[in-house]
PDB file of C-alpha atoms in Angstrom:
ATOM      1  CA  UNK V   1      16.369  -4.933  -0.458  1.00  0.00           C
ATOM      2  CA  UNK V   2      12.924  -3.780  -1.670  1.00  0.00           C
ATOM      3  CA  UNK V   3      12.209  -4.470  -5.354  1.00  0.00           C
ATOM      4  CA  UNK V   4      11.643  -0.678  -6.756  1.00  0.00           C
ATOM      5  CA  UNK V   5      12.429   0.786  -9.820  1.00  0.00           C
ATOM      6  CA  UNK V   6      14.480   3.955  -9.522  1.00  0.00           C
ATOM      7  CA  UNK V   7      13.829   7.136 -11.714  1.00  0.00           C
ATOM      8  CA  UNK V   8      16.581   9.893 -11.627  1.00  0.00           C
ATOM      9  CA  UNK V   9      15.080  13.429 -11.691  1.00  0.00           C
ATOM     10  CA  UNK V  10      17.247  16.686 -12.311  1.00  0.00           C
ATOM     11  CA  UNK V  11      15.981  20.050 -11.272  1.00  0.00           C
ATOM     12  CA  UNK V  12      13.383  20.533  -8.219  1.00  0.00           C
ATOM     13  CA  UNK V  13      12.838  17.412  -6.068  1.00  0.00           C
ATOM     14  CA  UNK V  14      11.049  14.599  -7.385  1.00  0.00           C
ATOM     15  CA  UNK V  15       7.734  15.555  -5.873  1.00  0.00           C
ATOM     16  CA  UNK V  16       7.624  18.881  -7.666  1.00  0.00           C
ATOM     17  CA  UNK V  17       7.829  17.031 -10.695  1.00  0.00           C
ATOM     18  CA  UNK V  18       4.890  14.221  -9.973  1.00  0.00           C
ATOM     19  CA  UNK V  19       2.718  15.137 -12.853  1.00  0.00           C
ATOM     20  CA  UNK V  20       5.282  14.387 -15.482  1.00  0.00           C
ATOM     21  CA  UNK V  21       4.880  10.791 -13.944  1.00  0.00           C
ATOM     22  CA  UNK V  22       1.160  10.713 -13.078  1.00  0.00           C
ATOM     23  CA  UNK V  23      -2.001  12.554 -14.593  1.00  0.00           C
ATOM     24  CA  UNK V  24      -3.238  15.063 -12.205  1.00  0.00           C
ATOM     25  CA  UNK V  25      -6.625  13.872 -13.102  1.00  0.00           C
ATOM     26  CA  UNK V  26      -5.766  10.320 -12.447  1.00  0.00           C
ATOM     27  CA  UNK V  27      -4.706  11.774  -8.767  1.00  0.00           C
ATOM     28  CA  UNK V  28      -7.922  13.564  -8.237  1.00  0.00           C
ATOM     29  CA  UNK V  29     -10.222  10.517  -9.348  1.00  0.00           C
ATOM     30  CA  UNK V  30      -7.983   8.444  -7.183  1.00  0.00           C
ATOM     31  CA  UNK V  31      -7.933  10.501  -4.139  1.00  0.00           C
ATOM     32  CA  UNK V  32     -11.879  10.923  -4.334  1.00  0.00           C
ATOM     33  CA  UNK V  33     -12.502   7.013  -4.434  1.00  0.00           C
ATOM     34  CA  UNK V  34      -9.792   6.410  -1.703  1.00  0.00           C
ATOM     35  CA  UNK V  35     -11.644   8.512   0.742  1.00  0.00           C
ATOM     36  CA  UNK V  36     -15.027   7.160  -0.074  1.00  0.00           C
ATOM     37  CA  UNK V  37     -13.393   3.754   0.549  1.00  0.00           C
ATOM     38  CA  UNK V  38     -11.532   4.736   3.773  1.00  0.00           C
ATOM     39  CA  UNK V  39     -14.985   5.700   5.531  1.00  0.00           C
ATOM     40  CA  UNK V  40     -17.013   3.042   3.846  1.00  0.00           C
ATOM     41  CA  UNK V  41     -18.205   0.402   6.572  1.00  0.00           C
ATOM     42  CA  UNK V  42     -19.462  -2.080   3.810  1.00  0.00           C
ATOM     43  CA  UNK V  43     -16.569  -4.516   3.149  1.00  0.00           C
ATOM     44  CA  UNK V  44     -17.870  -5.554  -0.348  1.00  0.00           C
ATOM     45  CA  UNK V  45     -18.345  -1.925  -1.523  1.00  0.00           C
ATOM     46  CA  UNK V  46     -15.059  -0.958  -0.093  1.00  0.00           C
ATOM     47  CA  UNK V  47     -13.773  -4.044  -2.046  1.00  0.00           C
ATOM     48  CA  UNK V  48     -15.376  -2.685  -5.269  1.00  0.00           C
ATOM     49  CA  UNK V  49     -14.185   0.415  -5.199  1.00  0.00           C
ATOM     50  CA  UNK V  50     -10.511  -0.753  -4.817  1.00  0.00           C
ATOM     51  CA  UNK V  51     -11.108  -3.117  -7.841  1.00  0.00           C
ATOM     52  CA  UNK V  52     -13.212  -1.398 -10.271  1.00  0.00           C
ATOM     53  CA  UNK V  53     -12.054   2.224  -9.637  1.00  0.00           C
ATOM     54  CA  UNK V  54      -8.606   1.835  -8.696  1.00  0.00           C
ATOM     55  CA  UNK V  55      -7.246  -1.180 -10.551  1.00  0.00           C
ATOM     56  CA  UNK V  56      -6.019  -3.194  -7.213  1.00  0.00           C
ATOM     57  CA  UNK V  57      -6.238  -6.785  -7.202  1.00  0.00           C
ATOM     58  CA  UNK V  58      -8.304  -7.784  -4.077  1.00  0.00           C
ATOM     59  CA  UNK V  59      -8.738 -11.506  -3.046  1.00  0.00           C
ATOM     60  CA  UNK V  60     -12.065 -13.121  -1.911  1.00  0.00           C
ATOM     61  CA  UNK V  61     -13.083 -12.038   1.700  1.00  0.00           C
ATOM     62  CA  UNK V  62     -10.340  -9.485   2.249  1.00  0.00           C
ATOM     63  CA  UNK V  63     -11.095  -7.071   4.403  1.00  0.00           C
ATOM     64  CA  UNK V  64      -9.869  -3.276   4.793  1.00  0.00           C
ATOM     65  CA  UNK V  65     -10.374  -1.690   8.079  1.00  0.00           C
ATOM     66  CA  UNK V  66     -11.567   1.933   8.298  1.00  0.00           C
ATOM     67  CA  UNK V  67      -9.186   4.604   7.327  1.00  0.00           C
ATOM     68  CA  UNK V  68      -7.000   2.348   5.306  1.00  0.00           C
ATOM     69  CA  UNK V  69      -4.731   4.616   3.075  1.00  0.00           C
ATOM     70  CA  UNK V  70      -3.850   3.057  -0.321  1.00  0.00           C
ATOM     71  CA  UNK V  71      -1.370   4.437  -2.609  1.00  0.00           C
ATOM     72  CA  UNK V  72      -3.258   7.402  -4.547  1.00  0.00           C
ATOM     73  CA  UNK V  73      -0.948   7.644  -7.757  1.00  0.00           C
ATOM     74  CA  UNK V  74      -0.244   4.053  -8.019  1.00  0.00           C
ATOM     75  CA  UNK V  75      -3.149   1.820  -6.585  1.00  0.00           C
ATOM     76  CA  UNK V  76      -2.838  -0.498  -9.598  1.00  0.00           C
ATOM     77  CA  UNK V  77       0.609  -1.718  -8.088  1.00  0.00           C
ATOM     78  CA  UNK V  78      -1.106  -3.036  -4.800  1.00  0.00           C
ATOM     79  CA  UNK V  79      -2.132  -6.751  -4.672  1.00  0.00           C
ATOM     80  CA  UNK V  80      -3.811  -8.536  -1.601  1.00  0.00           C
ATOM     81  CA  UNK V  81      -4.646 -12.162  -1.525  1.00  0.00           C
ATOM     82  CA  UNK V  82      -7.646 -14.022  -0.394  1.00  0.00           C
ATOM     83  CA  UNK V  83      -9.152 -13.529   3.277  1.00  0.00           C
ATOM     84  CA  UNK V  84      -6.493 -11.298   4.373  1.00  0.00           C
ATOM     85  CA  UNK V  85      -7.238  -8.162   6.871  1.00  0.00           C
ATOM     86  CA  UNK V  86      -5.532  -4.761   6.536  1.00  0.00           C
ATOM     87  CA  UNK V  87      -5.958  -3.140  10.027  1.00  0.00           C
ATOM     88  CA  UNK V  88      -7.547   0.156  10.947  1.00  0.00           C
ATOM     89  CA  UNK V  89      -5.326   3.438   9.420  1.00  0.00           C
ATOM     90  CA  UNK V  90      -2.775   1.396   7.653  1.00  0.00           C
ATOM     91  CA  UNK V  91      -0.848   2.976   4.820  1.00  0.00           C
ATOM     92  CA  UNK V  92       0.270   1.033   1.947  1.00  0.00           C
ATOM     93  CA  UNK V  93       2.569   2.875  -0.519  1.00  0.00           C
ATOM     94  CA  UNK V  94       3.515   1.825  -4.159  1.00  0.00           C
ATOM     95  CA  UNK V  95       5.691   4.686  -4.556  1.00  0.00           C
ATOM     96  CA  UNK V  96       8.290   7.271  -2.995  1.00  0.00           C
ATOM     97  CA  UNK V  97       9.252  10.652  -4.275  1.00  0.00           C
ATOM     98  CA  UNK V  98      12.516  11.871  -2.827  1.00  0.00           C
ATOM     99  CA  UNK V  99      15.073  14.670  -3.646  1.00  0.00           C
ATOM    100  CA  UNK V 100      16.704  13.383  -6.505  1.00  0.00           C
ATOM    101  CA  UNK V 101      14.704  10.430  -7.539  1.00  0.00           C
ATOM    102  CA  UNK V 102      11.347   8.789  -7.285  1.00  0.00           C
ATOM    103  CA  UNK V 103      10.853   4.906  -6.776  1.00  0.00           C
ATOM    104  CA  UNK V 104       7.907   2.790  -7.862  1.00  0.00           C
ATOM    105  CA  UNK V 105       7.383  -0.693  -6.460  1.00  0.00           C
ATOM    106  CA  UNK V 106       4.708  -3.452  -6.480  1.00  0.00           C
ATOM    107  CA  UNK V 107       3.163  -4.561  -3.042  1.00  0.00           C
ATOM    108  CA  UNK V 108       2.031  -8.206  -2.616  1.00  0.00           C
ATOM    109  CA  UNK V 109       0.100  -9.049   0.221  1.00  0.00           C
ATOM    110  CA  UNK V 110      -0.633 -12.998   0.419  1.00  0.00           C
ATOM    111  CA  UNK V 111      -3.293 -14.967   1.385  1.00  0.00           C
ATOM    112  CA  UNK V 112      -4.402 -15.076   5.210  1.00  0.00           C
ATOM    113  CA  UNK V 113      -2.174 -12.311   6.115  1.00  0.00           C
ATOM    114  CA  UNK V 114      -2.929 -10.246   9.166  1.00  0.00           C
ATOM    115  CA  UNK V 115      -1.779  -6.413   9.182  1.00  0.00           C
ATOM    116  CA  UNK V 116      -2.244  -4.808  12.640  1.00  0.00           C
ATOM    117  CA  UNK V 117      -3.631  -1.262  12.838  1.00  0.00           C
ATOM    118  CA  UNK V 118      -1.475   1.882  12.084  1.00  0.00           C
ATOM    119  CA  UNK V 119       0.905  -0.052  10.077  1.00  0.00           C
ATOM    120  CA  UNK V 120       2.944   1.351   7.001  1.00  0.00           C
ATOM    121  CA  UNK V 121       3.690  -0.698   4.236  1.00  0.00           C
ATOM    122  CA  UNK V 122       6.691   0.737   1.716  1.00  0.00           C
ATOM    123  CA  UNK V 123       6.952   0.001  -1.984  1.00  0.00           C
ATOM    124  CA  UNK V 124       8.450  -3.191  -3.229  1.00  0.00           C
ATOM    125  CA  UNK V 125       7.698  -5.305  -0.506  1.00  0.00           C
ATOM    126  CA  UNK V 126       6.029  -8.960  -0.600  1.00  0.00           C
ATOM    127  CA  UNK V 127       4.393 -10.112   2.545  1.00  0.00           C
ATOM    128  CA  UNK V 128       4.100 -13.930   2.368  1.00  0.00           C
ATOM    129  CA  UNK V 129       0.990 -16.053   2.974  1.00  0.00           C
ATOM    130  CA  UNK V 130      -0.235 -16.744   6.671  1.00  0.00           C
ATOM    131  CA  UNK V 131       2.086 -13.855   7.885  1.00  0.00           C
ATOM    132  CA  UNK V 132       1.155 -11.589  10.803  1.00  0.00           C
ATOM    133  CA  UNK V 133       2.551  -7.699  11.060  1.00  0.00           C
ATOM    134  CA  UNK V 134       1.908  -6.343  14.531  1.00  0.00           C
ATOM    135  CA  UNK V 135       0.310  -2.965  14.766  1.00  0.00           C
ATOM    136  CA  UNK V 136       2.533   0.117  14.407  1.00  0.00           C
ATOM    137  CA  UNK V 137       5.004  -1.704  12.214  1.00  0.00           C
ATOM    138  CA  UNK V 138       6.960  -0.058   9.196  1.00  0.00           C
ATOM    139  CA  UNK V 139       7.336  -2.873   6.633  1.00  0.00           C
ATOM    140  CA  UNK V 140      10.364  -2.028   4.825  1.00  0.00           C
ATOM    141  CA  UNK V 141      11.536  -5.447   3.529  1.00  0.00           C
ATOM    142  CA  UNK V 142       9.825  -8.659   2.617  1.00  0.00           C
ATOM    143  CA  UNK V 143       8.190 -10.727   5.163  1.00  0.00           C
ATOM    144  CA  UNK V 144       8.253 -14.417   4.897  1.00  0.00           C
ATOM    145  CA  UNK V 145       5.283 -16.754   4.737  1.00  0.00           C
ATOM    146  CA  UNK V 146       4.242 -17.628   8.361  1.00  0.00           C
ATOM    147  CA  UNK V 147       6.349 -15.048  10.029  1.00  0.00           C
ATOM    148  CA  UNK V 148       5.107 -12.789  12.954  1.00  0.00           C
ATOM    149  CA  UNK V 149       6.926  -9.590  12.473  1.00  0.00           C
ATOM    150  CA  UNK V 150       6.671  -5.881  13.963  1.00  0.00           C
ATOM    151  CA  UNK V 151       8.291  -2.609  14.885  1.00  0.00           C
ATOM    152  CA  UNK V 152      10.617  -0.052  13.429  1.00  0.00           C
ATOM    153  CA  UNK V 153      12.812  -1.355  12.383  1.00  0.00           C
ATOM    154  CA  UNK V 154      10.949  -4.625  11.395  1.00  0.00           C
ATOM    155  CA  UNK V 155      11.912  -7.678  12.996  1.00  0.00           C
ATOM    156  CA  UNK V 156      11.061 -11.040  13.637  1.00  0.00           C
ATOM    157  CA  UNK V 157       8.980 -11.373  16.843  1.00  0.00           C
ATOM    158  CA  UNK V 158       9.073 -15.413  16.926  1.00  0.00           C
ATOM    159  CA  UNK V 159       6.170 -17.725  16.709  1.00  0.00           C
ATOM    160  CA  UNK V 160       2.679 -16.442  16.748  1.00  0.00           C
ATOM    161  CA  UNK V 161      -0.202 -17.914  18.723  1.00  0.00           C
ATOM    162  CA  UNK V 162      -2.718 -16.464  16.295  1.00  0.00           C
ATOM    163  CA  UNK V 163      -5.249 -19.058  14.574  1.00  0.00           C
ATOM    164  CA  UNK V 164      -5.507 -18.652  10.953  1.00  0.00           C
TER     165      UNK V 164
END
């Protein structure tokens, strides 16, 4: 089970109540900086934006491909280890707003992790050191260190031949 904190709501669905949770100005500021980072080809500048403007914890030499979308409302709940690669157009979420509740959970991606393109990482998951997530996967549960996983639903794909 993912490690998320659940917050029940009454009345309209939780997304309609988002600004009871997050300042609209924080959302606007984060959106602008995330869009700059998504298109920025310079890895060091992109990492500086994530660290300084969004409060993410990003390890040394980690690389975000173009068009990566990090959580707009709670980027400070995302941690990326050292020397990891986040593939093109990946989405990393630290929140989910549902009909009768919203959930917030930290996302921790370890050291030397490879996340394939077009992957979606849901709130409350940990991806262990040296893990590989195949392109297009939906990460809805923790991934053990050194694992090779992919698909939707996420499953073990066996040993990897990729060198770390």
